[in-house]
Amino acid sequence: MSERSSSSNSNVDTAASSESPRLKKVTILTTGTRGDIQPFVAIGIALKRKGYRVRILTHPSPTHTKLCEDFGLEHVPFGNDAEAYMKTDKEARPAMETGNTIKFFGCLAKLIQDSTLSTCQPFCEEIIQGKQRPDLLIVSFLNRFFGFYAKHVLHIQTIEIKLQHWVFDDPSRAPMGMPTLPFGWHRLIHTHLMIPQDYRGFQSFDNCIATILDSSSKTNDGTPKIATQLPTMDDFLLYDQWHDSEVKHSPLLP
C-alpha cells in the first residue's frame, strides 16, 4: 500500500472517530400512556441512528414493551402498568369518562405512591448500582425527581424534556382540563395542591432509594458493608426552591 493510500485511510479513520458520539450510553426515563412515551421513542430512534446505545425505562405494559422492541430499543420495566390501572381502577376510569380532572389527578397520585418501590428499584439497579450507568439521562416531566437525583447526587448529565403544559398564569383559562375558577383562583390548585403533592412524592422516592441502598449495603448476616453515604433530598432540593421554580417557571434541569 502506498504512503498516500495509507495516509488517506488514516484520515478517514480519524474523521470517523471524531464524528462518533462522546456520550455512548443514553437512558431515557419516561412514564404515562402511549401518547406520553411515543415522542421519547422517536428521540431514542434518532439517537440510536447516530450510534448511541439507548435504553428506555418505562412501564412494563405490553404496549410500552412492544413499542420499544419494535424499534430496536432496549426496554427496562419501570413502575407499575399504568395502562392496566387506567382501565381497571374503579375511581380512575370514571374520573376520565366524566372529565373529573381533580379526581383523576388524585388517582394518578395514588398510582405513583403505590408504585414507589417498583419505580425506585430499577432506578437503583440500573443507574446507581448496576453497569448501565448512562453518560446522559433524559427524563420526562413526570419523572423529574430522578433527573434531579441523577444530576446532583450521581453527577450524571441530565436533560428534562417537558411536553405537558402546566402554566397556571392565565386567569381566564386553567391548563390540562383543570377547572377554571373566578379571578384566576385556579392558580391555588397549582400552589396549594399540585406543588406540595409533587414534593411529597419526591420525598417518598428519596426515602425509598435510601432504604434500598441501605439494605444493599449490608451482608447476608446484617453486617454493614463499607458504603459511600449519598446525599438526601434536603441536600439538593428544598421545598421553597421547588415552589419558586414551579411558580416562576425557572427550570431546575436544562
CSV table of N, CA and C in Angstrom, one decimal, residues 166-246:
chain,number,residue,atom,x,y,z
A,166,TRP,N,-48.2,23.1,31.9
A,166,TRP,CA,-48.7,23.2,33.3
A,166,TRP,C,-48.7,24.7,33.7
A,167,VAL,N,-48.9,25.6,32.9
A,167,VAL,CA,-48.8,27.1,33.2
A,167,VAL,C,-50.2,27.5,33.7
A,168,PHE,N,-50.2,28.0,34.9
A,168,PHE,CA,-51.5,28.4,35.5
A,168,PHE,C,-51.6,30.0,35.5
A,169,ASP,N,-50.8,30.7,34.8
A,169,ASP,CA,-50.7,32.1,34.8
A,169,ASP,C,-52.0,32.8,34.2
A,170,ASP,N,-52.6,32.2,33.2
A,170,ASP,CA,-53.7,32.8,32.5
A,170,ASP,C,-55.0,32.8,33.5
A,171,PRO,N,-55.5,33.9,33.9
A,171,PRO,CA,-56.6,34.0,34.8
A,171,PRO,C,-57.9,33.5,34.2
A,172,SER,N,-57.9,33.5,32.8
A,172,SER,CA,-59.2,33.1,32.1
A,172,SER,C,-59.2,31.6,31.7
A,173,ARG,N,-58.1,30.9,31.9
A,173,ARG,CA,-58.1,29.5,31.5
A,173,ARG,C,-57.1,28.7,32.3
A,174,ALA,N,-57.6,27.6,32.8
A,174,ALA,CA,-56.7,26.7,33.5
A,174,ALA,C,-56.1,25.6,32.5
A,175,PRO,N,-54.9,25.1,32.7
A,175,PRO,CA,-54.4,24.1,31.8
A,175,PRO,C,-54.8,22.7,32.0
A,176,MET,N,-54.6,21.9,31.0
A,176,MET,CA,-54.8,20.4,31.2
A,176,MET,C,-56.1,20.0,31.7
A,177,GLY,N,-57.2,20.7,31.3
A,177,GLY,CA,-58.5,20.3,31.7
A,177,GLY,C,-58.9,20.6,33.1
A,178,MET,N,-58.0,21.3,33.8
A,178,MET,CA,-58.3,21.7,35.2
A,178,MET,C,-59.5,22.7,35.2
A,179,PRO,N,-60.3,22.8,36.3
A,179,PRO,CA,-61.4,23.7,36.3
A,179,PRO,C,-60.9,25.2,36.3
A,180,THR,N,-61.5,26.0,35.5
A,180,THR,CA,-61.2,27.5,35.5
A,180,THR,C,-62.0,28.2,36.5
A,181,LEU,N,-61.4,28.8,37.5
A,181,LEU,CA,-62.1,29.4,38.6
A,181,LEU,C,-62.1,30.9,38.5
A,182,PRO,N,-63.1,31.6,39.1
A,182,PRO,CA,-63.1,33.1,39.0
A,182,PRO,C,-61.9,33.7,39.6
A,183,PHE,N,-61.5,34.9,39.0
A,183,PHE,CA,-60.4,35.7,39.5
A,183,PHE,C,-59.1,35.0,39.4
A,184,GLY,N,-59.0,33.9,38.6
A,184,GLY,CA,-57.8,33.2,38.5
A,184,GLY,C,-57.4,32.3,39.7
A,185,TRP,N,-58.4,32.0,40.5
A,185,TRP,CA,-58.2,31.3,41.7
A,185,TRP,C,-57.7,29.8,41.4
A,186,HIS,N,-57.8,29.4,40.1
A,186,HIS,CA,-57.3,28.1,39.8
A,186,HIS,C,-55.8,28.0,40.0
A,187,ARG,N,-55.1,29.1,40.1
A,187,ARG,CA,-53.7,29.0,40.5
A,187,ARG,C,-53.5,28.4,41.8
A,188,LEU,N,-54.5,28.4,42.7
A,188,LEU,CA,-54.4,27.8,44.0
A,188,LEU,C,-54.3,26.3,43.9
A,189,ILE,N,-54.9,25.7,42.8
A,189,ILE,CA,-54.8,24.3,42.6
A,189,ILE,C,-53.3,23.9,42.4
A,190,HIS,N,-52.6,24.8,41.7
A,190,HIS,CA,-51.2,24.6,41.5
A,190,HIS,C,-50.4,24.7,42.7
A,191,THR,N,-50.5,25.9,43.4
A,191,THR,CA,-49.7,26.2,44.5
A,191,THR,C,-50.0,25.5,45.8
A,192,HIS,N,-51.3,25.1,46.0
A,192,HIS,CA,-51.7,24.5,47.3
A,192,HIS,C,-52.0,23.1,47.2
A,193,LEU,N,-52.1,22.5,46.0
A,193,LEU,CA,-52.4,21.1,45.8
A,193,LEU,C,-51.3,20.4,45.0
A,194,MET,N,-51.0,20.8,43.8
A,194,MET,CA,-50.0,20.1,43.0
A,194,MET,C,-48.6,20.2,43.4
A,195,ILE,N,-48.1,21.4,43.7
A,195,ILE,CA,-46.7,21.6,44.1
A,195,ILE,C,-46.4,20.8,45.4
A,196,PRO,N,-47.3,20.9,46.5
A,196,PRO,CA,-47.0,20.1,47.7
A,196,PRO,C,-47.1,18.6,47.4
A,197,GLN,N,-48.1,18.2,46.6
A,197,GLN,CA,-48.2,16.8,46.3
A,197,GLN,C,-47.0,16.2,45.6
A,198,ASP,N,-46.5,17.0,44.6
A,198,ASP,CA,-45.3,16.6,43.9
A,198,ASP,C,-44.1,16.4,44.9
A,199,TYR,N,-44.0,17.4,45.8
A,199,TYR,CA,-42.8,17.4,46.7
A,199,TYR,C,-42.9,16.2,47.7
A,200,ARG,N,-44.1,15.9,48.1
A,200,ARG,CA,-44.3,14.7,49.0
A,200,ARG,C,-43.9,13.4,48.2
A,201,GLY,N,-44.3,13.4,46.9
A,201,GLY,CA,-43.9,12.2,46.1
A,201,GLY,C,-42.4,12.1,46.0
A,202,PHE,N,-41.7,13.3,45.8
A,202,PHE,CA,-40.3,13.3,45.7
A,202,PHE,C,-39.6,12.7,47.0
A,203,GLN,N,-40.2,13.1,48.2
A,203,GLN,CA,-39.7,12.6,49.5
A,203,GLN,C,-39.9,11.1,49.6
A,204,SER,N,-41.0,10.6,49.1
A,204,SER,CA,-41.2,9.2,49.1
A,204,SER,C,-40.2,8.4,48.3
A,205,PHE,N,-39.9,9.0,47.1
A,205,PHE,CA,-38.9,8.4,46.2
A,205,PHE,C,-37.5,8.4,46.9
A,206,ASP,N,-37.2,9.6,47.5
A,206,ASP,CA,-35.9,9.7,48.1
A,206,ASP,C,-35.7,8.7,49.3
A,207,ASN,N,-36.8,8.6,50.1
A,207,ASN,CA,-36.7,7.7,51.2
A,207,ASN,C,-36.6,6.2,50.8
A,208,CYS,N,-37.3,5.9,49.7
A,208,CYS,CA,-37.3,4.6,49.1
A,208,CYS,C,-35.9,4.2,48.6
A,209,ILE,N,-35.3,5.1,47.9
A,209,ILE,CA,-33.9,4.9,47.4
A,209,ILE,C,-33.0,4.7,48.5
A,210,ALA,N,-33.1,5.5,49.6
A,210,ALA,CA,-32.2,5.4,50.7
A,210,ALA,C,-32.4,4.0,51.4
A,211,THR,N,-33.6,3.6,51.5
A,211,THR,CA,-33.9,2.2,52.1
A,211,THR,C,-33.3,1.1,51.2
A,212,ILE,N,-33.4,1.2,49.9
A,212,ILE,CA,-32.9,0.2,49.0
A,212,ILE,C,-31.3,0.2,49.2
A,213,LEU,N,-30.7,1.3,49.1
A,213,LEU,CA,-29.3,1.4,49.2
A,213,LEU,C,-28.8,0.9,50.6
A,214,ASP,N,-29.5,1.3,51.6
A,214,ASP,CA,-29.1,0.8,53.0
A,214,ASP,C,-29.2,-0.7,53.1
A,215,SER,N,-30.2,-1.3,52.5
A,215,SER,CA,-30.4,-2.7,52.5
A,215,SER,C,-29.3,-3.4,51.7
A,216,SER,N,-28.9,-2.8,50.6
A,216,SER,CA,-27.9,-3.4,49.7
A,216,SER,C,-26.5,-3.2,50.3
A,217,SER,N,-26.4,-2.4,51.3
A,217,SER,CA,-25.0,-2.1,51.9
A,217,SER,C,-24.7,-3.0,53.0
A,218,LYS,N,-25.6,-4.0,53.3
A,218,LYS,CA,-25.4,-5.0,54.3
A,218,LYS,C,-25.2,-6.4,53.8
A,219,THR,N,-24.4,-7.2,54.5
A,219,THR,CA,-24.2,-8.5,54.1
A,219,THR,C,-25.4,-9.4,54.5
A,220,ASN,N,-25.3,-10.7,54.1
A,220,ASN,CA,-26.4,-11.6,54.5
A,220,ASN,C,-26.7,-11.7,56.0
A,221,ASP,N,-25.6,-11.5,56.8
A,221,ASP,CA,-25.8,-11.6,58.2
A,221,ASP,C,-26.1,-10.3,58.9
A,222,GLY,N,-26.4,-9.3,58.0
A,222,GLY,CA,-26.7,-7.9,58.6
A,222,GLY,C,-25.6,-7.0,58.9
A,223,THR,N,-24.4,-7.5,58.7
A,223,THR,CA,-23.2,-6.7,58.9
A,223,THR,C,-23.0,-5.6,57.9
A,224,PRO,N,-22.9,-4.4,58.3
A,224,PRO,CA,-22.8,-3.3,57.3
A,224,PRO,C,-21.5,-3.4,56.4
A,225,LYS,N,-21.7,-3.2,55.1
A,225,LYS,CA,-20.6,-3.1,54.2
A,225,LYS,C,-20.0,-1.7,54.3
A,226,ILE,N,-18.9,-1.5,53.7
A,226,ILE,CA,-18.3,-0.1,53.6
A,226,ILE,C,-19.0,0.5,52.4
A,227,ALA,N,-19.8,1.6,52.6
A,227,ALA,CA,-20.5,2.2,51.5
A,227,ALA,C,-20.4,3.7,51.6
A,228,THR,N,-20.5,4.3,50.5
A,228,THR,CA,-20.4,5.8,50.4
A,228,THR,C,-21.8,6.4,50.8
A,229,GLN,N,-21.8,7.3,51.7
A,229,GLN,CA,-23.1,7.9,52.1
A,229,GLN,C,-23.5,9.0,51.1
A,230,LEU,N,-24.6,8.7,50.4
A,230,LEU,CA,-25.1,9.6,49.4
A,230,LEU,C,-25.9,10.7,50.0
A,231,PRO,N,-26.0,11.9,49.4
A,231,PRO,CA,-26.8,13.0,49.9
A,231,PRO,C,-28.3,12.6,49.9
A,232,THR,N,-29.1,13.3,50.7
A,232,THR,CA,-30.5,13.1,50.7
A,232,THR,C,-31.1,14.3,50.0
A,233,MET,N,-32.4,14.3,49.8
A,233,MET,CA,-33.1,15.3,49.0
A,233,MET,C,-32.9,16.7,49.6
A,234,ASP,N,-32.8,16.7,51.0
A,234,ASP,CA,-32.6,18.0,51.7
A,234,ASP,C,-31.3,18.7,51.3
A,235,ASP,N,-30.4,17.9,50.7
A,235,ASP,CA,-29.1,18.5,50.3
A,235,ASP,C,-29.1,19.1,48.9
A,236,PHE,N,-30.2,18.8,48.1
A,236,PHE,CA,-30.2,19.3,46.8
A,236,PHE,C,-31.5,19.9,46.3
A,237,LEU,N,-32.6,19.7,47.1
A,237,LEU,CA,-33.9,20.2,46.7
A,237,LEU,C,-34.8,20.5,47.9
A,238,LEU,N,-34.8,21.8,48.3
A,238,LEU,CA,-35.7,22.2,49.4
A,238,LEU,C,-37.0,22.6,48.9
A,239,TYR,N,-38.0,22.6,49.7
A,239,TYR,CA,-39.4,22.8,49.3
A,239,TYR,C,-39.5,24.2,48.7
A,240,ASP,N,-39.0,25.2,49.3
A,240,ASP,CA,-39.1,26.6,48.8
A,240,ASP,C,-38.4,26.7,47.5
A,241,GLN,N,-37.4,26.0,47.3
A,241,GLN,CA,-36.7,26.0,46.0
A,241,GLN,C,-37.6,25.4,44.9
A,242,TRP,N,-38.2,24.3,45.2
A,242,TRP,CA,-39.1,23.7,44.3
A,242,TRP,C,-40.3,24.5,44.0
A,243,HIS,N,-40.9,25.1,45.0
A,243,HIS,CA,-42.1,26.0,44.9
A,243,HIS,C,-41.8,27.2,44.0
A,244,ASP,N,-40.7,27.8,44.2
A,244,ASP,CA,-40.3,29.0,43.4
A,244,ASP,C,-40.0,28.6,42.0
A,245,SER,N,-39.4,27.5,41.8
A,245,SER,CA,-39.1,27.0,40.4
A,245,SER,C,-40.4,26.8,39.6
A,246,GLU,N,-41.4,26.2,40.3
A,246,GLU,CA,-42.7,26.0,39.6
A,246,GLU,C,-43.5,27.2,39.4
